[in-house]
Amino acid sequence: TNVSGTDDNVSYTTSAETKRQRVCFTVTANNGKSYTRCSNTWQIDTTPPVCTNWSLSGGIDNDKIATGSPVTIKATNWATKNVTLRVRCSDSYSGCKSTPSKTFSSNQTNASTSLTIEDNAGHKPTCKATVSVNIDKEKPTIRITQNAPSGWQQKNITIRAQATSGPSGIESITYYYSGEKNCDYCHKASSTSSTSQTVSVPSNGQTANERVCFKVTAKNGQTATACSNYWKIDWTGPTVTVTEGPKMNAPGCGSAPSVFARYTVSDNLSGVRHVEDYWGESNSDFSSSFLGNAINRGSSTSVLARYGTTCYSSGSPASSGVNYYLKVYASDNAGNETFDHSNSSSKIG
């Protein structure tokens, strides 16, 4: 640009947006000589920044969830800690100076939120959002409200568990039996909205030293567990096995008429508690009342039972020509009882 005249004051005015620009002046004298001076570099930004990407952090699934202003933001899952809302800006000339944010520490439902963005030229527009976020910092709890009784049981037992959670609610209650293999809380409660669960055990037969463990999962993803006491269940009476006899001539009874039998008693779960035996003259000669005439064997599991004048506690003689049957009563530590007798007899004479 040529400026004529002898005025020593020359000015240059501009309002055009630019990132880096300067003006240089050259003065030329009448003798042909010239001299140049340049101004400092300037930057002009007359346009405010624009609200662009909104984001939520703190366990929320979505990173970029909205663009522009105003926007509506609704988180799709539950967070377990504070949630921070941020908005980014765009500015083609001076650039954005900061990324404003706001932190929520509790649930928000349609909360009106304003964040101010700023560019390096000092423009400060406001970005507006309506925000809904779900925050549940509480861990769920679960406790056993009906536990397994102590000692041996001869029936099914019931275990109950009760769960609580924070505002997110309960997602599920699952459980497993300690005796199961490859089962990591593989059983699910019948209702996912239930806060309690009841199980009847054993579901897989008689068992000893087993328990059930429950796990509650809240909708915020946090979990808690609780296990019952160990239980012992035995609903089958002892097994009586006659291993020899009945036969004549019981060992240790001398020459007097006598009969004998050998038998064993076993119980693989609760164990043998009490054994008695009795001799009768027919298969129908037995009932639970026979115990008054029986011989108490204590908790013996291997017994030699003899009947004769010199080897039976009552001194009753064994009669010639009579069939004698052996009757055995056994109980276990769960209270189950077995009444059993030999399927064959021994006839004296």
mmCIF file of C-alpha atoms in Angstrom:
data_model
loop_
_atom_site.group_PDB
_atom_site.id
_atom_site.type_symbol
_atom_site.label_atom_id
_atom_site.label_comp_id
_atom_site.label_asym_id
_atom_site.label_seq_id
_atom_site.Cartn_x
_atom_site.Cartn_y
_atom_site.Cartn_z
ATOM 1 C CA THR A 1 0.000 0.000 0.000
ATOM 2 C CA ASN A 2 1.493 3.351 -1.012
ATOM 3 C CA VAL A 3 1.143 6.318 1.308
ATOM 4 C CA SER A 4 2.034 9.669 -0.203
ATOM 5 C CA GLY A 5 2.963 12.886 1.493
ATOM 6 C CA THR A 6 5.345 13.911 4.192
ATOM 7 C CA ASP A 7 3.110 12.968 7.139
ATOM 8 C CA ASP A 8 5.207 10.961 9.568
ATOM 9 C CA ASN A 9 2.165 9.357 11.201
ATOM 10 C CA VAL A 10 0.830 6.390 9.237
ATOM 11 C CA SER A 11 -1.738 3.905 10.667
ATOM 12 C CA TYR A 12 -3.090 0.455 9.688
ATOM 13 C CA THR A 13 -6.421 -0.818 11.015
ATOM 14 C CA THR A 14 -7.894 -4.377 10.618
ATOM 15 C CA SER A 15 -10.566 -6.555 12.249
ATOM 16 C CA ALA A 16 -10.056 -9.676 10.180
ATOM 17 C CA GLU A 17 -9.677 -12.909 12.163
ATOM 18 C CA THR A 18 -6.204 -14.259 11.906
ATOM 19 C CA LYS A 19 -3.901 -16.497 13.857
ATOM 20 C CA ARG A 20 -0.551 -14.747 13.200
ATOM 21 C CA GLN A 21 -0.096 -11.526 11.299
ATOM 22 C CA ARG A 22 1.921 -8.277 11.363
ATOM 23 C CA VAL A 23 2.288 -5.058 9.344
ATOM 24 C CA CYS A 24 5.536 -3.647 7.960
ATOM 25 C CA PHE A 25 6.104 0.006 6.949
ATOM 26 C CA THR A 26 8.743 1.185 4.462
ATOM 27 C CA VAL A 27 9.587 4.847 4.112
ATOM 28 C CA THR A 28 11.339 6.064 0.930
ATOM 29 C CA ALA A 29 13.006 9.464 0.818
ATOM 30 C CA ASN A 30 13.265 11.692 -2.257
ATOM 31 C CA ASN A 31 16.895 10.782 -2.563
ATOM 32 C CA GLY A 32 15.826 7.148 -3.165
ATOM 33 C CA LYS A 33 16.866 5.705 0.110
ATOM 34 C CA SER A 34 14.324 3.562 2.120
ATOM 35 C CA TYR A 35 13.909 2.214 5.645
ATOM 36 C CA THR A 36 11.541 -0.585 6.879
ATOM 37 C CA ARG A 37 10.028 -1.292 10.280
ATOM 38 C CA CYS A 38 7.522 -4.089 11.200
ATOM 39 C CA SER A 39 4.967 -4.288 14.005
ATOM 40 C CA ASN A 40 4.580 -7.101 16.524
ATOM 41 C CA THR A 41 2.659 -10.189 15.402
ATOM 42 C CA TRP A 42 -1.003 -10.100 16.322
ATOM 43 C CA GLN A 43 -3.834 -12.652 16.602
ATOM 44 C CA ILE A 44 -7.477 -11.732 16.234
ATOM 45 C CA ASP A 45 -10.374 -14.047 17.259
ATOM 46 C CA THR A 46 -13.851 -12.535 17.187
ATOM 47 C CA THR A 47 -15.773 -15.845 17.207
ATOM 48 C CA PRO A 48 -16.671 -17.558 20.542
ATOM 49 C CA PRO A 49 -15.785 -21.245 20.970
ATOM 50 C CA VAL A 50 -18.366 -23.948 20.301
ATOM 51 C CA CYS A 51 -19.555 -26.668 22.756
ATOM 52 C CA THR A 52 -18.680 -30.056 21.278
ATOM 53 C CA ASN A 53 -18.320 -33.427 23.031
ATOM 54 C CA TRP A 54 -19.842 -34.146 26.454
ATOM 55 C CA SER A 55 -18.550 -37.085 28.520
ATOM 56 C CA LEU A 56 -19.165 -38.774 31.872
ATOM 57 C CA SER A 57 -16.433 -40.513 33.859
ATOM 58 C CA GLY A 58 -16.516 -42.575 37.041
ATOM 59 C CA GLY A 59 -17.734 -45.970 35.862
ATOM 60 C CA ILE A 60 -20.309 -44.810 33.345
ATOM 61 C CA ASP A 61 -20.373 -46.942 30.196
ATOM 62 C CA ASN A 62 -20.394 -44.105 27.681
ATOM 63 C CA ASP A 63 -17.369 -41.895 27.096
ATOM 64 C CA LYS A 64 -18.767 -39.620 24.373
ATOM 65 C CA ILE A 65 -22.470 -39.309 25.047
ATOM 66 C CA ALA A 66 -23.649 -36.043 23.469
ATOM 67 C CA THR A 67 -22.556 -33.178 21.211
ATOM 68 C CA GLY A 68 -23.513 -29.510 21.157
ATOM 69 C CA SER A 69 -25.696 -27.445 23.462
ATOM 70 C CA PRO A 70 -28.249 -27.773 24.914
ATOM 71 C CA VAL A 71 -28.188 -31.554 25.324
ATOM 72 C CA THR A 72 -29.932 -34.242 27.395
ATOM 73 C CA ILE A 73 -27.650 -36.795 29.047
ATOM 74 C CA LYS A 74 -28.934 -39.993 30.649
ATOM 75 C CA ALA A 75 -26.429 -42.530 32.002
ATOM 76 C CA THR A 76 -27.303 -46.125 31.140
ATOM 77 C CA ASN A 77 -25.729 -47.894 34.116
ATOM 78 C CA TRP A 78 -24.973 -47.509 37.814
ATOM 79 C CA ALA A 79 -21.728 -45.943 39.028
ATOM 80 C CA THR A 80 -20.100 -46.831 42.357
ATOM 81 C CA LYS A 81 -18.223 -43.554 42.813
ATOM 82 C CA ASN A 82 -18.518 -39.857 42.001
ATOM 83 C CA VAL A 83 -19.341 -39.085 38.373
ATOM 84 C CA THR A 84 -17.687 -36.167 36.570
ATOM 85 C CA LEU A 85 -19.371 -34.405 33.648
ATOM 86 C CA ARG A 86 -17.072 -32.701 31.123
ATOM 87 C CA VAL A 87 -17.585 -30.741 27.934
ATOM 88 C CA ARG A 88 -15.001 -30.018 25.285
ATOM 89 C CA CYS A 89 -14.938 -27.026 23.004
ATOM 90 C CA SER A 90 -13.807 -26.186 19.481
ATOM 91 C CA ASP A 91 -12.218 -22.886 18.423
ATOM 92 C CA SER A 92 -10.590 -22.416 15.037
ATOM 93 C CA TYR A 93 -8.477 -19.373 15.874
ATOM 94 C CA SER A 94 -7.302 -18.730 19.426
ATOM 95 C CA GLY A 95 -8.040 -22.271 20.615
ATOM 96 C CA CYS A 96 -9.760 -23.526 23.773
ATOM 97 C CA LYS A 97 -8.300 -22.517 27.087
ATOM 98 C CA SER A 98 -9.910 -25.110 29.402
ATOM 99 C CA THR A 99 -12.194 -28.149 29.659
ATOM 100 C CA PRO A 100 -14.788 -27.360 32.361
ATOM 101 C CA SER A 101 -16.293 -30.085 34.510
ATOM 102 C CA LYS A 102 -18.792 -30.741 37.272
ATOM 103 C CA THR A 103 -18.749 -33.656 39.729
ATOM 104 C CA PHE A 104 -21.886 -35.396 41.033
ATOM 105 C CA SER A 105 -21.739 -37.386 44.263
ATOM 106 C CA SER A 106 -25.337 -38.610 44.321
ATOM 107 C CA ASN A 107 -28.161 -39.523 41.968
ATOM 108 C CA GLN A 108 -29.288 -36.827 39.543
ATOM 109 C CA THR A 109 -32.588 -36.824 37.702
ATOM 110 C CA ASN A 110 -33.003 -34.215 34.955
ATOM 111 C CA ALA A 111 -30.581 -31.868 36.679
ATOM 112 C CA SER A 112 -30.031 -28.586 34.806
ATOM 113 C CA THR A 113 -26.294 -28.088 34.454
ATOM 114 C CA SER A 114 -24.282 -25.248 32.919
ATOM 115 C CA LEU A 115 -20.563 -25.345 32.124
ATOM 116 C CA THR A 116 -18.638 -22.355 30.791
ATOM 117 C CA ILE A 117 -16.050 -22.865 28.097
ATOM 118 C CA GLU A 118 -13.403 -20.265 27.261
ATOM 119 C CA ASP A 119 -11.055 -19.585 24.388
ATOM 120 C CA ASN A 120 -7.701 -17.833 24.537
ATOM 121 C CA ALA A 121 -9.285 -14.635 23.316
ATOM 122 C CA GLY A 122 -11.467 -14.443 26.425
ATOM 123 C CA HIS A 123 -14.826 -15.496 24.962
ATOM 124 C CA LYS A 124 -16.858 -17.416 27.568
ATOM 125 C CA PRO A 125 -20.048 -19.007 26.220
ATOM 126 C CA THR A 126 -22.151 -21.364 28.376
ATOM 127 C CA CYS A 127 -22.832 -25.014 27.516
ATOM 128 C CA LYS A 128 -26.105 -26.347 28.894
ATOM 129 C CA ALA A 129 -27.143 -29.926 29.665
ATOM 130 C CA THR A 130 -29.963 -31.764 31.419
ATOM 131 C CA VAL A 131 -28.268 -34.614 33.275
ATOM 132 C CA SER A 132 -29.506 -37.885 34.807
ATOM 133 C CA VAL A 133 -26.932 -40.163 36.440
ATOM 134 C CA ASN A 134 -27.236 -43.229 38.692
ATOM 135 C CA ILE A 135 -24.838 -43.447 41.629
ATOM 136 C CA ASP A 136 -24.843 -46.228 44.225
ATOM 137 C CA LYS A 137 -21.737 -46.373 46.401
ATOM 138 C CA GLU A 138 -23.150 -49.021 48.752
ATOM 139 C CA LYS A 139 -22.103 -52.661 48.688
ATOM 140 C CA PRO A 140 -24.982 -55.108 49.026
ATOM 141 C CA THR A 141 -25.245 -57.354 52.072
ATOM 142 C CA ILE A 142 -26.510 -60.892 52.546
ATOM 143 C CA ARG A 143 -26.986 -62.817 55.780
ATOM 144 C CA ILE A 144 -28.216 -66.246 56.803
ATOM 145 C CA THR A 145 -31.577 -65.866 58.555
ATOM 146 C CA GLN A 146 -32.270 -69.582 59.033
ATOM 147 C CA ASN A 147 -29.143 -71.650 59.485
ATOM 148 C CA ALA A 148 -28.374 -75.349 59.508
ATOM 149 C CA PRO A 149 -28.886 -76.945 62.948
ATOM 150 C CA SER A 150 -25.940 -78.504 64.711
ATOM 151 C CA GLY A 151 -25.529 -82.255 65.050
ATOM 152 C CA TRP A 152 -26.832 -85.069 62.898
ATOM 153 C CA GLN A 153 -30.274 -84.668 61.311
ATOM 154 C CA GLN A 154 -32.530 -87.371 59.865
ATOM 155 C CA LYS A 155 -34.572 -85.111 57.591
ATOM 156 C CA ASN A 156 -34.198 -82.357 55.030
ATOM 157 C CA ILE A 157 -33.288 -78.959 56.430
ATOM 158 C CA THR A 158 -34.063 -75.455 55.166
ATOM 159 C CA ILE A 159 -31.562 -72.616 54.806
ATOM 160 C CA ARG A 160 -32.731 -69.050 54.246
ATOM 161 C CA ALA A 161 -30.730 -65.981 53.235
ATOM 162 C CA GLN A 162 -31.778 -62.314 53.205
ATOM 163 C CA ALA A 163 -30.132 -59.658 51.019
ATOM 164 C CA THR A 164 -30.164 -55.855 50.990
ATOM 165 C CA SER A 165 -28.737 -53.298 48.583
ATOM 166 C CA GLY A 166 -28.379 -49.576 47.981
ATOM 167 C CA PRO A 167 -30.565 -47.548 45.606
ATOM 168 C CA SER A 168 -29.523 -49.564 42.540
ATOM 169 C CA GLY A 169 -31.396 -52.661 43.766
ATOM 170 C CA ILE A 170 -30.591 -56.381 43.560
ATOM 171 C CA GLU A 171 -29.654 -57.880 40.223
ATOM 172 C CA SER A 172 -29.575 -61.538 41.341
ATOM 173 C CA ILE A 173 -29.034 -64.034 44.156
ATOM 174 C CA THR A 174 -27.070 -67.167 43.292
ATOM 175 C CA TYR A 175 -25.819 -70.086 45.381
ATOM 176 C CA TYR A 176 -23.893 -73.350 45.322
ATOM 177 C CA TYR A 177 -23.383 -76.399 47.524
ATOM 178 C CA SER A 178 -19.853 -76.936 48.795
ATOM 179 C CA GLY A 179 -19.899 -80.570 47.694
ATOM 180 C CA GLU A 180 -20.549 -79.693 44.051
ATOM 181 C CA LYS A 181 -17.754 -79.685 41.496
ATOM 182 C CA ASN A 182 -17.354 -77.041 38.786
ATOM 183 C CA CYS A 183 -20.124 -74.914 40.206
ATOM 184 C CA ASP A 184 -19.289 -71.271 40.880
ATOM 185 C CA TYR A 185 -22.610 -70.008 42.242
ATOM 186 C CA CYS A 186 -24.249 -71.843 39.339
ATOM 187 C CA HIS A 187 -27.757 -71.975 40.875
ATOM 188 C CA LYS A 188 -29.919 -68.879 40.412
ATOM 189 C CA ALA A 189 -32.784 -67.725 42.554
ATOM 190 C CA SER A 190 -36.211 -68.178 41.025
ATOM 191 C CA SER A 191 -36.780 -64.418 40.902
ATOM 192 C CA THR A 192 -34.093 -61.853 40.145
ATOM 193 C CA SER A 193 -36.084 -59.202 42.008
ATOM 194 C CA SER A 194 -36.219 -61.261 45.215
ATOM 195 C CA THR A 195 -34.344 -60.117 48.306
ATOM 196 C CA SER A 196 -34.412 -63.575 49.896
ATOM 197 C CA GLN A 197 -33.662 -67.146 48.910
ATOM 198 C CA THR A 198 -34.667 -70.465 50.490
ATOM 199 C CA VAL A 199 -33.050 -73.806 49.722
ATOM 200 C CA SER A 200 -33.955 -77.263 50.988
ATOM 201 C CA VAL A 201 -31.000 -79.570 51.436
ATOM 202 C CA PRO A 202 -29.695 -81.971 50.589
ATOM 203 C CA SER A 203 -30.713 -81.647 46.972
ATOM 204 C CA ASN A 204 -28.238 -84.366 46.032
ATOM 205 C CA GLY A 205 -28.871 -86.983 48.730
ATOM 206 C CA GLN A 206 -27.554 -87.621 52.201
ATOM 207 C CA THR A 207 -24.414 -85.744 53.086
ATOM 208 C CA ALA A 208 -22.033 -84.879 55.871
ATOM 209 C CA ASN A 209 -20.005 -81.701 56.404
ATOM 210 C CA GLU A 210 -21.530 -79.731 53.565
ATOM 211 C CA ARG A 211 -22.893 -76.201 53.410
ATOM 212 C CA VAL A 212 -24.531 -73.769 50.999
ATOM 213 C CA CYS A 213 -23.040 -70.388 50.059
ATOM 214 C CA PHE A 214 -25.037 -67.463 48.673
ATOM 215 C CA LYS A 215 -23.944 -64.471 46.598
ATOM 216 C CA VAL A 216 -25.949 -61.298 46.023
ATOM 217 C CA THR A 217 -25.108 -59.082 43.062
ATOM 218 C CA ALA A 218 -26.398 -55.513 43.057
ATOM 219 C CA LYS A 219 -27.192 -53.585 39.887
ATOM 220 C CA ASN A 220 -24.108 -51.454 40.527
ATOM 221 C CA GLY A 221 -22.021 -54.595 39.971
ATOM 222 C CA GLN A 222 -20.871 -55.055 43.576
ATOM 223 C CA THR A 223 -21.302 -58.380 45.370
ATOM 224 C CA ALA A 224 -21.423 -59.919 48.849
ATOM 225 C CA THR A 225 -21.416 -63.542 50.033
ATOM 226 C CA ALA A 226 -22.565 -65.550 53.051
ATOM 227 C CA CYS A 227 -22.334 -69.263 53.862
ATOM 228 C CA SER A 228 -24.444 -71.426 56.132
ATOM 229 C CA ASN A 229 -23.166 -73.662 58.893
ATOM 230 C CA TYR A 230 -22.020 -77.096 57.824
ATOM 231 C CA TRP A 231 -24.788 -79.666 58.111
ATOM 232 C CA LYS A 232 -24.874 -83.429 58.671
ATOM 233 C CA ILE A 233 -27.827 -85.373 57.298
ATOM 234 C CA ASP A 234 -28.419 -89.125 57.570
ATOM 235 C CA TRP A 235 -31.881 -90.538 57.030
ATOM 236 C CA THR A 236 -30.913 -94.182 56.483
ATOM 237 C CA GLY A 237 -30.684 -96.630 59.356
ATOM 238 C CA PRO A 238 -27.647 -98.856 59.971
ATOM 239 C CA THR A 239 -27.067 -101.928 57.834
ATOM 240 C CA VAL A 240 -27.133 -105.314 59.601
ATOM 241 C CA THR A 241 -25.350 -108.182 57.861
ATOM 242 C CA VAL A 242 -25.431 -111.787 59.199
ATOM 243 C CA THR A 243 -22.031 -113.199 58.292
ATOM 244 C CA GLU A 244 -22.445 -116.663 59.813
ATOM 245 C CA GLY A 245 -25.364 -118.772 60.977
ATOM 246 C CA PRO A 246 -27.683 -119.257 62.581
ATOM 247 C CA LYS A 247 -25.938 -122.519 63.440
ATOM 248 C CA MET A 248 -26.009 -125.118 66.218
ATOM 249 C CA ASN A 249 -23.327 -125.499 68.879
ATOM 250 C CA ALA A 250 -22.441 -121.957 69.782
ATOM 251 C CA PRO A 251 -18.778 -121.337 70.657
ATOM 252 C CA GLY A 252 -18.260 -121.305 74.447
ATOM 253 C CA CYS A 253 -21.614 -122.905 75.282
ATOM 254 C CA GLY A 254 -20.317 -126.399 76.052
ATOM 255 C CA SER A 255 -22.364 -129.469 75.213
ATOM 256 C CA ALA A 256 -25.728 -127.959 76.102
ATOM 257 C CA PRO A 257 -28.081 -127.305 73.162
ATOM 258 C CA SER A 258 -27.291 -123.912 71.687
ATOM 259 C CA VAL A 259 -27.464 -121.828 68.511
ATOM 260 C CA PHE A 260 -25.364 -118.898 67.368
ATOM 261 C CA ALA A 261 -24.898 -116.336 64.613
ATOM 262 C CA ARG A 262 -22.354 -113.699 63.787
ATOM 263 C CA TYR A 263 -23.384 -110.313 62.368
ATOM 264 C CA THR A 264 -21.942 -106.882 61.637
ATOM 265 C CA VAL A 265 -23.535 -103.457 61.848
ATOM 266 C CA SER A 266 -22.391 -100.519 59.706
ATOM 267 C CA ASP A 267 -23.438 -96.926 59.140
ATOM 268 C CA ASN A 268 -21.296 -94.899 56.757
ATOM 269 C CA LEU A 269 -22.572 -91.441 57.735
ATOM 270 C CA SER A 270 -23.542 -90.720 61.332
ATOM 271 C CA GLY A 271 -22.127 -93.993 62.703
ATOM 272 C CA VAL A 272 -23.528 -96.788 64.864
ATOM 273 C CA ARG A 273 -24.909 -95.616 68.200
ATOM 274 C CA HIS A 274 -26.630 -98.659 69.764
ATOM 275 C CA VAL A 275 -27.063 -102.397 69.015
ATOM 276 C CA GLU A 276 -29.268 -105.086 70.625
ATOM 277 C CA ASP A 277 -30.197 -108.602 69.557
ATOM 278 C CA TYR A 278 -32.840 -111.193 70.469
ATOM 279 C CA TRP A 279 -33.606 -114.810 69.594
ATOM 280 C CA GLY A 280 -37.104 -115.781 68.506
ATOM 281 C CA GLU A 281 -38.808 -119.007 67.458
ATOM 282 C CA SER A 282 -40.467 -117.638 64.300
ATOM 283 C CA ASN A 283 -40.216 -114.750 61.890
ATOM 284 C CA SER A 284 -43.408 -113.325 63.380
ATOM 285 C CA ASP A 285 -42.011 -113.499 66.902
ATOM 286 C CA PHE A 286 -40.597 -109.969 66.661
ATOM 287 C CA SER A 287 -41.785 -106.434 67.289
ATOM 288 C CA SER A 288 -40.285 -103.277 68.707
ATOM 289 C CA SER A 289 -41.304 -104.533 72.173
ATOM 290 C CA PHE A 290 -38.762 -107.337 71.919
ATOM 291 C CA LEU A 291 -36.057 -104.944 73.136
ATOM 292 C CA GLY A 292 -36.993 -105.611 76.744
ATOM 293 C CA ASN A 293 -35.684 -109.163 76.332
ATOM 294 C CA ALA A 294 -32.735 -108.258 74.157
ATOM 295 C CA ILE A 295 -29.041 -108.273 74.920
ATOM 296 C CA ASN A 296 -27.481 -104.806 74.859
ATOM 297 C CA ARG A 297 -24.383 -104.795 72.626
ATOM 298 C CA GLY A 298 -23.621 -101.088 73.119
ATOM 299 C CA SER A 299 -22.140 -99.636 69.935
ATOM 300 C CA SER A 300 -20.443 -102.861 68.845
ATOM 301 C CA THR A 301 -20.235 -103.336 65.083
ATOM 302 C CA SER A 302 -19.173 -107.007 65.085
ATOM 303 C CA VAL A 303 -21.164 -109.376 67.315
ATOM 304 C CA LEU A 304 -21.278 -113.090 68.192
ATOM 305 C CA ALA A 305 -24.871 -113.790 69.315
ATOM 306 C CA ARG A 306 -25.429 -117.045 71.219
ATOM 307 C CA TYR A 307 -28.536 -118.738 72.642
ATOM 308 C CA GLY A 308 -28.417 -121.593 75.171
ATOM 309 C CA THR A 309 -28.610 -122.520 78.858
ATOM 310 C CA THR A 310 -25.016 -121.708 79.661
ATOM 311 C CA CYS A 311 -24.367 -118.791 77.338
ATOM 312 C CA TYR A 312 -27.510 -116.640 77.386
ATOM 313 C CA SER A 313 -27.927 -114.013 80.074
ATOM 314 C CA SER A 314 -31.453 -115.077 81.043
ATOM 315 C CA GLY A 315 -30.453 -118.686 81.356
ATOM 316 C CA SER A 316 -33.236 -119.769 79.016
ATOM 317 C CA PRO A 317 -32.571 -123.190 77.510
ATOM 318 C CA ALA A 318 -32.487 -123.839 73.805
ATOM 319 C CA SER A 319 -35.156 -126.414 73.045
ATOM 320 C CA SER A 320 -34.720 -129.410 70.803
ATOM 321 C CA GLY A 321 -36.777 -129.395 67.612
ATOM 322 C CA VAL A 322 -37.301 -125.602 67.539
ATOM 323 C CA ASN A 323 -36.224 -123.218 64.763
ATOM 324 C CA TYR A 324 -34.470 -120.155 66.194
ATOM 325 C CA TYR A 325 -34.301 -116.816 64.373
ATOM 326 C CA LEU A 326 -32.009 -113.902 65.213
ATOM 327 C CA LYS A 327 -33.478 -110.388 65.502
ATOM 328 C CA VAL A 328 -31.180 -107.322 65.591
ATOM 329 C CA TYR A 329 -32.010 -103.749 66.487
ATOM 330 C CA ALA A 330 -29.542 -100.979 65.594
ATOM 331 C CA SER A 331 -29.707 -97.186 65.727
ATOM 332 C CA ASP A 332 -27.343 -94.522 64.415
ATOM 333 C CA ASN A 333 -26.315 -91.116 65.733
ATOM 334 C CA ALA A 334 -28.973 -89.373 63.629
ATOM 335 C CA GLY A 335 -31.720 -91.383 65.337
ATOM 336 C CA ASN A 336 -32.487 -93.758 62.444
ATOM 337 C CA GLU A 337 -33.419 -97.294 63.485
ATOM 338 C CA THR A 338 -33.114 -100.689 61.830
ATOM 339 C CA PHE A 339 -35.015 -103.876 62.839
ATOM 340 C CA ASP A 340 -33.594 -106.842 61.018
ATOM 341 C CA HIS A 341 -33.544 -110.585 61.376
ATOM 342 C CA SER A 342 -31.858 -113.496 59.683
ATOM 343 C CA ASN A 343 -33.560 -114.916 56.646
ATOM 344 C CA SER A 344 -32.741 -118.450 57.779
ATOM 345 C CA SER A 345 -33.010 -120.349 61.060
ATOM 346 C CA SER A 346 -31.238 -123.100 62.935
ATOM 347 C CA LYS A 347 -33.178 -126.057 64.309
ATOM 348 C CA ILE A 348 -31.867 -127.787 67.381
ATOM 349 C CA GLY A 349 -32.090 -131.581 67.586
#
